[in-house]
Structures are given as C-alpha cells and as structure tokens.
Short mmCIF file of C-alpha atoms in Angstrom, two decimals:
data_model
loop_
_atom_site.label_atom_id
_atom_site.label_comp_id
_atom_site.label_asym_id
_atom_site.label_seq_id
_atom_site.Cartn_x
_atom_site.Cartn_y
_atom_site.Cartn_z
CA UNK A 150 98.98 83.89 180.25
CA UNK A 151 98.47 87.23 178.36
CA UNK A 152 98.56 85.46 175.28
CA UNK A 153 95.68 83.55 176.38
CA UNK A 154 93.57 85.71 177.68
CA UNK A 155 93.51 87.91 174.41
CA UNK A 156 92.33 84.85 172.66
CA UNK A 157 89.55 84.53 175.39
CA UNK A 158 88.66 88.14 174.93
CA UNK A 159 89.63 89.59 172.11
CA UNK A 160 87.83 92.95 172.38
CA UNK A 161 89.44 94.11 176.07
CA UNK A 162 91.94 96.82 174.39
CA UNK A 163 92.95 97.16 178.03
CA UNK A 164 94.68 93.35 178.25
CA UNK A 165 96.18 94.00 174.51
CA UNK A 166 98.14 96.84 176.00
CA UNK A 167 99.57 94.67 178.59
CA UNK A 168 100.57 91.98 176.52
CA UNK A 169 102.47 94.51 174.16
CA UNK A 170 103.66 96.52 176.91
CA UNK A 171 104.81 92.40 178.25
CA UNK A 172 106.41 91.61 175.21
CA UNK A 173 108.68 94.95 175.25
CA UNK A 174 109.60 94.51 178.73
CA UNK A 175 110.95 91.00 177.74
CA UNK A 176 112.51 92.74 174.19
CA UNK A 177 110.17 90.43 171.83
CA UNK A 178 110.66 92.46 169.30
CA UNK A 179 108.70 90.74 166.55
CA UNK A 180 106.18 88.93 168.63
CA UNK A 181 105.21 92.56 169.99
CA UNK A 182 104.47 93.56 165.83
CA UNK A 183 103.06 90.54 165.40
CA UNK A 184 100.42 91.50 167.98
CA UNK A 185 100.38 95.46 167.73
CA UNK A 186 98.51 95.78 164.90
CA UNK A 187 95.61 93.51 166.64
CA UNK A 188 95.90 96.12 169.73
CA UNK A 189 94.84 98.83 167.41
CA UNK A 190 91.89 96.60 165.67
CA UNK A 191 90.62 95.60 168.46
CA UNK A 192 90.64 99.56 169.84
CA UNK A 193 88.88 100.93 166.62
CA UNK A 194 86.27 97.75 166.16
CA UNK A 195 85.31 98.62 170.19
CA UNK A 196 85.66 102.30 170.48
CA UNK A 197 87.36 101.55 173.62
CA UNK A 198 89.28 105.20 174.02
CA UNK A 199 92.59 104.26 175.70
CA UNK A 200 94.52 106.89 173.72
CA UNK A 201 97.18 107.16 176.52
CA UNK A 202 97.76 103.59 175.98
CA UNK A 203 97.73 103.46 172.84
CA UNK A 204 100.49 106.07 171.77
CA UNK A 205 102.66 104.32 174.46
CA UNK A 206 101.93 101.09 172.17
CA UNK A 207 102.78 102.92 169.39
CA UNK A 208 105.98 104.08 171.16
CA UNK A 209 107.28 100.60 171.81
CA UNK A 210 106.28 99.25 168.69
CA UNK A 211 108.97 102.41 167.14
CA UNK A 212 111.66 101.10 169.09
CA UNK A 213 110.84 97.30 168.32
CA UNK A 214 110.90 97.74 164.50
CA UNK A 215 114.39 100.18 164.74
CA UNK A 216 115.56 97.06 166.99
CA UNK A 217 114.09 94.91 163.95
CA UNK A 218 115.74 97.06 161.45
CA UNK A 219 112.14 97.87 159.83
CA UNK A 220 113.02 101.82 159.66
CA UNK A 221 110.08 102.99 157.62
CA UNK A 222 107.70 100.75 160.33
CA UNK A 223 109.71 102.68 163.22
CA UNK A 224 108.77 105.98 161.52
CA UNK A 225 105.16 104.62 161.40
CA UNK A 226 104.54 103.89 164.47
CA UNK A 227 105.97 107.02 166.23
CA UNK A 228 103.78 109.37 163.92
CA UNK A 229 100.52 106.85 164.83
CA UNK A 230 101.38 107.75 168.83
CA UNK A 231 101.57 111.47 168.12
CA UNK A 232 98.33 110.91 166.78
CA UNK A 233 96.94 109.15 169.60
CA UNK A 234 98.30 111.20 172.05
CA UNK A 235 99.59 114.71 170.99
CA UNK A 236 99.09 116.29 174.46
CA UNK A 237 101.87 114.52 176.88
CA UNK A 238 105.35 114.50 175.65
CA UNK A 239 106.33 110.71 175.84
CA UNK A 240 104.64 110.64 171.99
CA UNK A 241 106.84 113.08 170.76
CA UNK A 242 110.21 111.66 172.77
CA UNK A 243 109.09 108.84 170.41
CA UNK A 244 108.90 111.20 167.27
CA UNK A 245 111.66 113.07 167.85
CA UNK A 246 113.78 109.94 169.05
CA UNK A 247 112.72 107.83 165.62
CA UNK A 248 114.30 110.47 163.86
CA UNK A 249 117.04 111.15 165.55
CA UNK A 250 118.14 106.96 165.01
CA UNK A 251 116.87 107.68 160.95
CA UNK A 252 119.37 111.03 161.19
CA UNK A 253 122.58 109.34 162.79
CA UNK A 254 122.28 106.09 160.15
CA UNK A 255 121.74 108.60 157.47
CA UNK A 256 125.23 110.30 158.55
CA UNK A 257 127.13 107.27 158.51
CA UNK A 258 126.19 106.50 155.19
CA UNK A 259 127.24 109.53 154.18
CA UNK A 260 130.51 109.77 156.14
CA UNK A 261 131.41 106.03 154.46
CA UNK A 262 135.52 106.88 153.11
CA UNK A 263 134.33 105.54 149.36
CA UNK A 264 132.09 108.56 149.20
CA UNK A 265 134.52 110.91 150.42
CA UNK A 266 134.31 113.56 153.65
CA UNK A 267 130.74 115.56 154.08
CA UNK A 268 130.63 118.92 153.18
CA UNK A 269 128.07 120.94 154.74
CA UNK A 270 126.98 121.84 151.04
CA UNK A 271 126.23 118.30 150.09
CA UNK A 272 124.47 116.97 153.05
CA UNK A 273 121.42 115.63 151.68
CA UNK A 274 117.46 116.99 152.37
CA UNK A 275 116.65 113.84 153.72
CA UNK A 276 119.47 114.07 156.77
CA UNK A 277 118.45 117.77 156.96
CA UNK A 278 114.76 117.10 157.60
CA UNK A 279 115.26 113.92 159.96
CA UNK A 280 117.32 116.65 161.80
CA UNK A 281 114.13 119.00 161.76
CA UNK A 282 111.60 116.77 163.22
CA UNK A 283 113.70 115.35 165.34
CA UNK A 284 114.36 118.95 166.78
CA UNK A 285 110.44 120.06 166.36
CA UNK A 286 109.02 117.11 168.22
CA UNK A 287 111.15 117.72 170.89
CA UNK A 288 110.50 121.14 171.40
CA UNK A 289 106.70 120.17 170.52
CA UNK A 290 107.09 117.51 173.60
CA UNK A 291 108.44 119.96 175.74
CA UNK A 292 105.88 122.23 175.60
CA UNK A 293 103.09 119.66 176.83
CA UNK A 294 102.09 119.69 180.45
CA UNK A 295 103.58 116.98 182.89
CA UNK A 296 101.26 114.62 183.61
CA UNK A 297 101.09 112.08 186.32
CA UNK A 298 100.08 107.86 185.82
CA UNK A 299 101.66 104.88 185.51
CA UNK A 300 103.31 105.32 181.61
CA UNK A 301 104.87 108.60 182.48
CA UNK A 302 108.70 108.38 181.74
CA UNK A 303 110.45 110.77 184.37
CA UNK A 304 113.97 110.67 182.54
CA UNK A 305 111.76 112.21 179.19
CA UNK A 306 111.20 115.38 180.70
CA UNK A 307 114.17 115.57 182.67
CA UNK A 308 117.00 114.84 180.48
CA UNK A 309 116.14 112.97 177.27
CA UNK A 310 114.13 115.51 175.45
CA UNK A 311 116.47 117.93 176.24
CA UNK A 312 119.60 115.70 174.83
CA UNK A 313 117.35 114.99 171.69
CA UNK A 314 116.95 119.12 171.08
CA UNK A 315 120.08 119.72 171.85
CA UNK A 316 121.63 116.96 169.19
CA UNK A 317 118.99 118.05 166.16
CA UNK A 318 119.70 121.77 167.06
CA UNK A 319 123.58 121.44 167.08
CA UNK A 320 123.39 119.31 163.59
CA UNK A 321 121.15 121.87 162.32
CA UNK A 322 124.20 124.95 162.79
CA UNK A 323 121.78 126.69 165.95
CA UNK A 324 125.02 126.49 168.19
CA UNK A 325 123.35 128.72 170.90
CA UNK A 326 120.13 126.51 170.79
CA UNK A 327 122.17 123.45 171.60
CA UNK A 328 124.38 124.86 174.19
CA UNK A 329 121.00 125.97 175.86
CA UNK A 330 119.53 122.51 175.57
CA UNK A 331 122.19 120.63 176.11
CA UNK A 332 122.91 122.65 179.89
CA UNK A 333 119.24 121.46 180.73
CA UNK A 334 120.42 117.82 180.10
CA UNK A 335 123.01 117.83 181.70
CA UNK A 336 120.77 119.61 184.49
CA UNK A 337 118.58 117.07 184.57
CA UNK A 338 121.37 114.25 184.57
CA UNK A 339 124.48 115.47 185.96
CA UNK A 340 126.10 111.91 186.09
CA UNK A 341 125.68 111.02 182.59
CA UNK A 342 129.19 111.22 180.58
CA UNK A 343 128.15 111.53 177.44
CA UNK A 344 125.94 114.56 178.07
CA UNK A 345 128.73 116.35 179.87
CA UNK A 346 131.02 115.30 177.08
CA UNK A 347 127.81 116.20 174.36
CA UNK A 348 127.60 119.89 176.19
CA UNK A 349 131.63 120.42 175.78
CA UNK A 350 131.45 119.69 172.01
CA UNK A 351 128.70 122.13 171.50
CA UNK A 352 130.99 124.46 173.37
CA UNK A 353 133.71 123.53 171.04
CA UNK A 354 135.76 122.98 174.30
#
C-alpha cells in the first residue's frame, strides 16, 4: 500500500519515511536502497524539513547496505544522518556503530593465519581510525540531550552507546576508559552476557 501511495504522491517526504522505515521492519534490505535515495529527492526538491526522519532513514539505510555487504554505502549513509541530525544521539549510535562493523572485519582480515599474528606495531591506520570514530561518535552521541518521540531508541542511551565506547576505547589501549564505559553498559543492561563477559576482559579477569 506504501508503495502505492508514493507513486500517488511523490512529494509527501512524510509517507517516504514510512515506507523505508516499512521495508526495514520487514529486513528488505535492497528494496529499502532502492527507495532511499528517492526519500532524500523528494525531501530536497520540497524543502519538506523532516531532519529527525531523515537521519533515522539514513540510519537504516547503514545497516541495510552492511546487511547487503555494500561497506563504503554503510559508511555513507551513517555520515548523511549525522548530518541530518547531529543533535540526538541515535545518528551517531549509527556512526559510531558503522565503524565499529568496518573495525571488527578489518581485524579479521588481519588476524587471517597466512598473514601471521597482529602485532600492535603493524596494525594498520585504517583499523586504527575506524577504532577512533567509532569511539568519537559515541562519546559525541552521548553528549546530546535525550529527547522524547516516536524514533527514540531507549537501549541507545542506556546500554549500546556505552558498549560501542567501551569496545573502540579498549582497542584503542585507554584500558581505564573502557572499564568506565563498559560498567555503564553493563549498568544499563545487567542481563546481557556478553557485556558482563565484555567488562571482565577489559578487567583482564
């Protein structure tokens, strides 16, 4: 039916965002960047404002090209939202996750036997700065005031940004930073194993 109506009425930015924010519900990943790029058109052609909207657009769009496997269209879209929407912190959870999926692929590549173990003196820039952002964004999204309407993500602020700090700072050698962090995550989700179990191997327990 959404498909439909944006046919009807191409110009109402407001039905575009539900028929992306449809399609991710539903994980159609490529139908959703088939059509994203037509959300933002049809925003800049009618000066509609929807920024809010629009960065959470951008946000699903991130995770449907990493689901796609389009990395550098990922990395696209999660800068776009920051752009959008550089105020609330679900932009930079975007950000800051983006780069933590570029950062973990990185290190497997570079943990692969045929190259031989990882010393800290060989890890490559590009690893290092996926690290960096991914750290800076979430402190960046941390520091924005919590807001209150219907794409607010509770979980952001109350775990995920702090898992996503504490991962990027540990990985970038600030052992105290990530021990900090990672108590607030599991603070915000006590019953989540793999933040307990994250928090122990920053302690080096």
């Amino acid at each position: 039916m959404l498909v439909a109506a944006v046919k009807e009425r191409p110009e109402d930015v407001r039905l575009w965002v539900y028929l992306i924010r449809e399609l991710y519900m539903y994980a159609q990943w490529k139908m959703l960047l088939e059509n994203v790029e037509k959300l933002f058109e049809a925003s800049d052609k009618y000066n509609r404002g929807w920024n809010v909207e629009l960065a959470a657009a951008c946000r699903w769009a991130a995770e449907a090209a990493h689901n796609e496997g389009k990395d550098e269209d990922a990395q696209k879209y999660a800068y776009i939202g920051t752009q959008y929407c550089n105020d609330e912190i679900e932009p930079w959870f975007a950000l800051s996750m983006e780069r933590y999926w570029t950062a973990t692929k990185l290190l497997e590549e570079y943990k692969k036997p045929d190259l031989g173990p990882l010393r800290k003196q060989e890890i490559p820039k590009e690893l290092t700065d996926a690290w960096k952002i991914c750290y800076s964004a979430a402190l960046k999204g941390l520091e924005c005031e919590i807001k209150s309407h219907y794409l607010v993500i509770p979980a952001v602020r109350n775990y995920y940004m702090y898992d996503l700090a504490a991962l990027s700072a540990f990985h970038l050698g600030k052992k105290d930073k990530a021990i900090h962090y990672g108590e607030l995550a599991v603070k915000g989700n006590p019953d989540d194993e793999r933040i307990a179990n994250n928090l122990k191997w920053y302690r080096g327990e």
